[in-house]
Amino acid sequence: MSDFLRTELEKAQQCLLETYELAASYGDNEEKDTSKYLLLMEQICQIRDNCIRNDRALEMAIAEHTIDSFQITFQREIKGPGKKFQAKRTREYKAFADRLDEISNSVNTSKEAPSTSKDGASNEMEMQVQVNLNDPLTKRRMVDPVKNTICGHTYEKSSIQDAIQINPMLRCPVAGCGNNQYITTAHLKPDKALKLHLQRLIDADENGDNDD
């Protein structure tokens, strides 16, 4: 599979996650229905598998010396025996489904948590979303978050870039992440929704200080 197509599929996957994140926060029940996003992810996985099959078939057929034998070999390899592809069993699909659950739980927790009073009597909401707001490397609240398009986890931009420079074979630092791919800068995309949320928290803190 070409690097271009691989990148485009990763972009499509990231777009689905960002769309669901907005829908989970502001959409109606129909827009929050995860089955639609999972179905689209199945299609992305199927496209990826088809491309891999085509590449393998082409490798076998290219050794043939005539057009007819090339076509026969190519079609045989494409339709050859093998287990039917099941997108739901792929690592990418499972990581995507886990990320949807993560987003949904985070949004629901935020909505159910009690609001912080002006005198700072309750910090329960802050504690409940701390894991999502803090960079997994520095453990500090993020300012410029970027999202890993492979597994959906988020990091502070500067800290993850520094970590990649130090260790080019770095995998996702979030505990329990099933993504075994090494992180590259191409995998990192700005998390605009989270950045907006973080800015709102900063504004709320500043307004609270002004009220005091």
mmCIF file of N, CA, C and O in Angstrom, residues 141-189:
data_model
loop_
_atom_site.group_PDB
_atom_site.id
_atom_site.type_symbol
_atom_site.label_atom_id
_atom_site.label_comp_id
_atom_site.label_asym_id
_atom_site.label_seq_id
_atom_site.Cartn_x
_atom_site.Cartn_y
_atom_site.Cartn_z
ATOM 1 N N ARG A 141 -0.966 19.630 32.886
ATOM 2 C CA ARG A 141 -2.082 19.946 32.009
ATOM 3 C C ARG A 141 -1.565 20.420 30.656
ATOM 4 O O ARG A 141 -0.652 21.235 30.582
ATOM 5 N N MET A 142 -2.174 19.896 29.602
ATOM 6 C CA MET A 142 -1.744 20.239 28.253
ATOM 7 C C MET A 142 -2.168 21.657 27.877
ATOM 8 O O MET A 142 -3.157 22.173 28.378
ATOM 9 N N VAL A 143 -1.409 22.237 26.962
ATOM 10 C CA VAL A 143 -1.702 23.567 26.435
ATOM 11 C C VAL A 143 -1.937 23.497 24.925
ATOM 12 O O VAL A 143 -2.856 24.097 24.400
ATOM 13 N N ASP A 144 -1.081 22.722 24.269
ATOM 14 C CA ASP A 144 -1.174 22.565 22.812
ATOM 15 C C ASP A 144 -1.264 21.069 22.497
ATOM 16 O O ASP A 144 -0.268 20.449 22.104
ATOM 17 N N PRO A 145 -2.439 20.466 22.674
ATOM 18 C CA PRO A 145 -2.568 19.012 22.534
ATOM 19 C C PRO A 145 -2.545 18.545 21.081
ATOM 20 O O PRO A 145 -3.072 19.216 20.190
ATOM 21 N N VAL A 146 -1.925 17.401 20.867
ATOM 22 C CA VAL A 146 -1.948 16.741 19.557
ATOM 23 C C VAL A 146 -2.426 15.304 19.770
ATOM 24 O O VAL A 146 -2.157 14.704 20.811
ATOM 25 N N LYS A 147 -3.125 14.786 18.779
ATOM 26 C CA LYS A 147 -3.718 13.453 18.898
ATOM 27 C C LYS A 147 -3.009 12.465 17.987
ATOM 28 O O LYS A 147 -2.688 12.773 16.845
ATOM 29 N N ASN A 148 -2.759 11.277 18.515
ATOM 30 C CA ASN A 148 -2.183 10.189 17.731
ATOM 31 C C ASN A 148 -3.280 9.613 16.838
ATOM 32 O O ASN A 148 -4.269 9.076 17.333
ATOM 33 N N THR A 149 -3.120 9.733 15.525
ATOM 34 C CA THR A 149 -4.175 9.305 14.606
ATOM 35 C C THR A 149 -4.326 7.790 14.552
ATOM 36 O O THR A 149 -5.315 7.287 14.027
ATOM 37 N N ILE A 150 -3.368 7.054 15.098
ATOM 38 C CA ILE A 150 -3.451 5.599 15.074
ATOM 39 C C ILE A 150 -4.305 5.071 16.225
ATOM 40 O O ILE A 150 -5.200 4.254 16.027
ATOM 41 N N CYS A 151 -4.040 5.560 17.435
ATOM 42 C CA CYS A 151 -4.764 5.036 18.603
ATOM 43 C C CYS A 151 -5.718 6.057 19.221
ATOM 44 O O CYS A 151 -6.560 5.694 20.044
ATOM 45 N N GLY A 152 -5.585 7.349 18.861
ATOM 46 C CA GLY A 152 -6.504 8.360 19.375
ATOM 47 C C GLY A 152 -6.083 9.011 20.675
ATOM 48 O O GLY A 152 -6.789 9.896 21.160
ATOM 49 N N HIS A 153 -4.945 8.600 21.252
ATOM 50 C CA HIS A 153 -4.513 9.215 22.505
ATOM 51 C C HIS A 153 -3.862 10.574 22.251
ATOM 52 O O HIS A 153 -3.350 10.842 21.161
ATOM 53 N N THR A 154 -3.901 11.417 23.281
ATOM 54 C CA THR A 154 -3.487 12.812 23.137
ATOM 55 C C THR A 154 -2.283 13.117 24.013
ATOM 56 O O THR A 154 -2.173 12.608 25.131
ATOM 57 N N TYR A 155 -1.387 13.965 23.488
ATOM 58 C CA TYR A 155 -0.184 14.362 24.215
ATOM 59 C C TYR A 155 0.054 15.866 24.046
ATOM 60 O O TYR A 155 -0.488 16.484 23.131
ATOM 61 N N GLU A 156 0.865 16.418 24.921
ATOM 62 C CA GLU A 156 1.331 17.790 24.727
ATOM 63 C C GLU A 156 2.310 17.792 23.553
ATOM 64 O O GLU A 156 3.232 16.962 23.492
ATOM 65 N N LYS A 157 2.113 18.702 22.628
ATOM 66 C CA LYS A 157 2.884 18.705 21.389
ATOM 67 C C LYS A 157 4.394 18.737 21.636
ATOM 68 O O LYS A 157 5.145 17.934 21.067
ATOM 69 N N SER A 158 4.844 19.651 22.459
ATOM 70 C CA SER A 158 6.285 19.808 22.667
ATOM 71 C C SER A 158 6.899 18.583 23.339
ATOM 72 O O SER A 158 7.991 18.148 22.968
ATOM 73 N N SER A 159 6.191 18.000 24.302
ATOM 74 C CA SER A 159 6.754 16.873 25.042
ATOM 75 C C SER A 159 6.847 15.614 24.176
ATOM 76 O O SER A 159 7.831 14.876 24.242
ATOM 77 N N ILE A 160 5.838 15.355 23.337
ATOM 78 C CA ILE A 160 5.882 14.156 22.502
ATOM 79 C C ILE A 160 6.921 14.319 21.393
ATOM 80 O O ILE A 160 7.602 13.361 21.020
ATOM 81 N N GLN A 161 7.077 15.548 20.873
ATOM 82 C CA GLN A 161 8.094 15.774 19.844
ATOM 83 C C GLN A 161 9.496 15.595 20.418
ATOM 84 O O GLN A 161 10.372 15.001 19.768
ATOM 85 N N ASP A 162 9.707 16.082 21.637
ATOM 86 C CA ASP A 162 11.008 15.891 22.293
ATOM 87 C C ASP A 162 11.269 14.407 22.541
ATOM 88 O O ASP A 162 12.383 13.917 22.346
ATOM 89 N N ALA A 163 10.233 13.696 22.957
ATOM 90 C CA ALA A 163 10.380 12.271 23.259
ATOM 91 C C ALA A 163 10.716 11.468 22.005
ATOM 92 O O ALA A 163 11.514 10.528 22.050
ATOM 93 N N ILE A 164 10.117 11.833 20.870
ATOM 94 C CA ILE A 164 10.398 11.146 19.604
ATOM 95 C C ILE A 164 11.836 11.386 19.171
ATOM 96 O O ILE A 164 12.500 10.476 18.649
ATOM 97 N N GLN A 165 12.328 12.605 19.380
ATOM 98 C CA GLN A 165 13.714 12.907 19.018
ATOM 99 C C GLN A 165 14.692 12.102 19.861
ATOM 100 O O GLN A 165 15.716 11.626 19.373
ATOM 101 N N ILE A 166 14.369 11.928 21.118
ATOM 102 C CA ILE A 166 15.237 11.172 22.021
ATOM 103 C C ILE A 166 15.175 9.681 21.705
ATOM 104 O O ILE A 166 16.190 8.981 21.712
ATOM 105 N N ASN A 167 13.945 9.189 21.422
ATOM 106 C CA ASN A 167 13.751 7.763 21.150
ATOM 107 C C ASN A 167 12.875 7.581 19.916
ATOM 108 O O ASN A 167 11.651 7.581 20.012
ATOM 109 N N PRO A 168 13.477 7.411 18.734
ATOM 110 C CA PRO A 168 12.703 7.251 17.494
ATOM 111 C C PRO A 168 11.826 5.994 17.484
ATOM 112 O O PRO A 168 10.943 5.868 16.635
ATOM 113 N N MET A 169 12.065 5.068 18.413
ATOM 114 C CA MET A 169 11.281 3.835 18.478
ATOM 115 C C MET A 169 10.230 3.916 19.595
ATOM 116 O O MET A 169 9.796 2.908 20.140
ATOM 117 N N LEU A 170 9.805 5.129 19.896
ATOM 118 C CA LEU A 170 8.829 5.352 20.956
ATOM 119 C C LEU A 170 7.444 4.881 20.538
ATOM 120 O O LEU A 170 6.977 5.175 19.433
ATOM 121 N N ARG A 171 6.775 4.141 21.421
ATOM 122 C CA ARG A 171 5.379 3.765 21.213
ATOM 123 C C ARG A 171 4.501 4.640 22.112
ATOM 124 O O ARG A 171 4.999 5.381 22.941
ATOM 125 N N CYS A 172 3.194 4.548 21.919
ATOM 126 C CA CYS A 172 2.275 5.365 22.701
ATOM 127 C C CYS A 172 2.539 5.192 24.193
ATOM 128 O O CYS A 172 2.528 4.067 24.700
ATOM 129 N N PRO A 173 2.782 6.289 24.916
ATOM 130 C CA PRO A 173 3.117 6.208 26.342
ATOM 131 C C PRO A 173 1.917 6.017 27.268
ATOM 132 O O PRO A 173 2.095 5.919 28.480
ATOM 133 N N VAL A 174 0.713 5.985 26.719
ATOM 134 C CA VAL A 174 -0.477 5.795 27.559
ATOM 135 C C VAL A 174 -0.550 4.342 28.006
ATOM 136 O O VAL A 174 -0.520 3.416 27.176
ATOM 137 N N ALA A 175 -0.655 4.125 29.289
ATOM 138 C CA ALA A 175 -0.686 2.773 29.840
ATOM 139 C C ALA A 175 -1.862 1.975 29.274
ATOM 140 O O ALA A 175 -2.980 2.468 29.217
ATOM 141 N N GLY A 176 -1.571 0.759 28.835
ATOM 142 C CA GLY A 176 -2.614 -0.118 28.332
ATOM 143 C C GLY A 176 -2.972 0.080 26.877
ATOM 144 O O GLY A 176 -3.844 -0.613 26.352
ATOM 145 N N CYS A 177 -2.312 1.010 26.186
ATOM 146 C CA CYS A 177 -2.625 1.259 24.774
ATOM 147 C C CYS A 177 -2.211 0.055 23.933
ATOM 148 O O CYS A 177 -1.099 -0.455 24.059
ATOM 149 N N GLY A 178 -3.102 -0.374 23.043
ATOM 150 C CA GLY A 178 -2.829 -1.533 22.201
ATOM 151 C C GLY A 178 -2.098 -1.191 20.917
ATOM 152 O O GLY A 178 -1.828 -2.083 20.110
ATOM 153 N N ASN A 179 -1.774 0.069 20.709
ATOM 154 C CA ASN A 179 -1.084 0.487 19.496
ATOM 155 C C ASN A 179 0.410 0.181 19.611
ATOM 156 O O ASN A 179 1.109 0.758 20.444
ATOM 157 N N ASN A 180 0.912 -0.720 18.763
ATOM 158 C CA ASN A 180 2.316 -1.119 18.820
ATOM 159 C C ASN A 180 3.187 -0.394 17.797
ATOM 160 O O ASN A 180 4.379 -0.676 17.699
ATOM 161 N N GLN A 181 2.598 0.519 17.038
ATOM 162 C CA GLN A 181 3.386 1.228 16.038
ATOM 163 C C GLN A 181 4.233 2.321 16.689
ATOM 164 O O GLN A 181 3.818 2.957 17.648
ATOM 165 N N TYR A 182 5.429 2.514 16.136
ATOM 166 C CA TYR A 182 6.266 3.605 16.614
ATOM 167 C C TYR A 182 5.622 4.938 16.232
ATOM 168 O O TYR A 182 5.089 5.087 15.135
ATOM 169 N N ILE A 183 5.661 5.898 17.134
ATOM 170 C CA ILE A 183 5.056 7.204 16.875
ATOM 171 C C ILE A 183 5.961 8.010 15.967
ATOM 172 O O ILE A 183 7.177 8.092 16.176
ATOM 173 N N THR A 184 5.369 8.622 14.943
ATOM 174 C CA THR A 184 6.085 9.569 14.083
ATOM 175 C C THR A 184 5.313 10.881 14.078
ATOM 176 O O THR A 184 4.128 10.916 14.438
ATOM 177 N N THR A 185 5.970 11.937 13.658
ATOM 178 C CA THR A 185 5.291 13.234 13.620
ATOM 179 C C THR A 185 4.129 13.227 12.638
ATOM 180 O O THR A 185 3.186 13.999 12.793
ATOM 181 N N ALA A 186 4.178 12.325 11.650
ATOM 182 C CA ALA A 186 3.081 12.232 10.682
ATOM 183 C C ALA A 186 1.804 11.719 11.329
ATOM 184 O O ALA A 186 0.701 11.957 10.829
ATOM 185 N N HIS A 187 1.944 11.013 12.463
ATOM 186 C CA HIS A 187 0.777 10.477 13.166
ATOM 187 C C HIS A 187 0.099 11.521 14.047
ATOM 188 O O HIS A 187 -1.006 11.287 14.539
ATOM 189 N N LEU A 188 0.757 12.647 14.273
ATOM 190 C CA LEU A 188 0.269 13.625 15.246
ATOM 191 C C LEU A 188 -0.497 14.753 14.555
ATOM 192 O O LEU A 188 0.032 15.414 13.667
ATOM 193 N N LYS A 189 -1.733 14.947 14.997
ATOM 194 C CA LYS A 189 -2.574 16.004 14.447
ATOM 195 C C LYS A 189 -3.112 16.879 15.590
ATOM 196 O O LYS A 189 -3.415 16.364 16.668
#
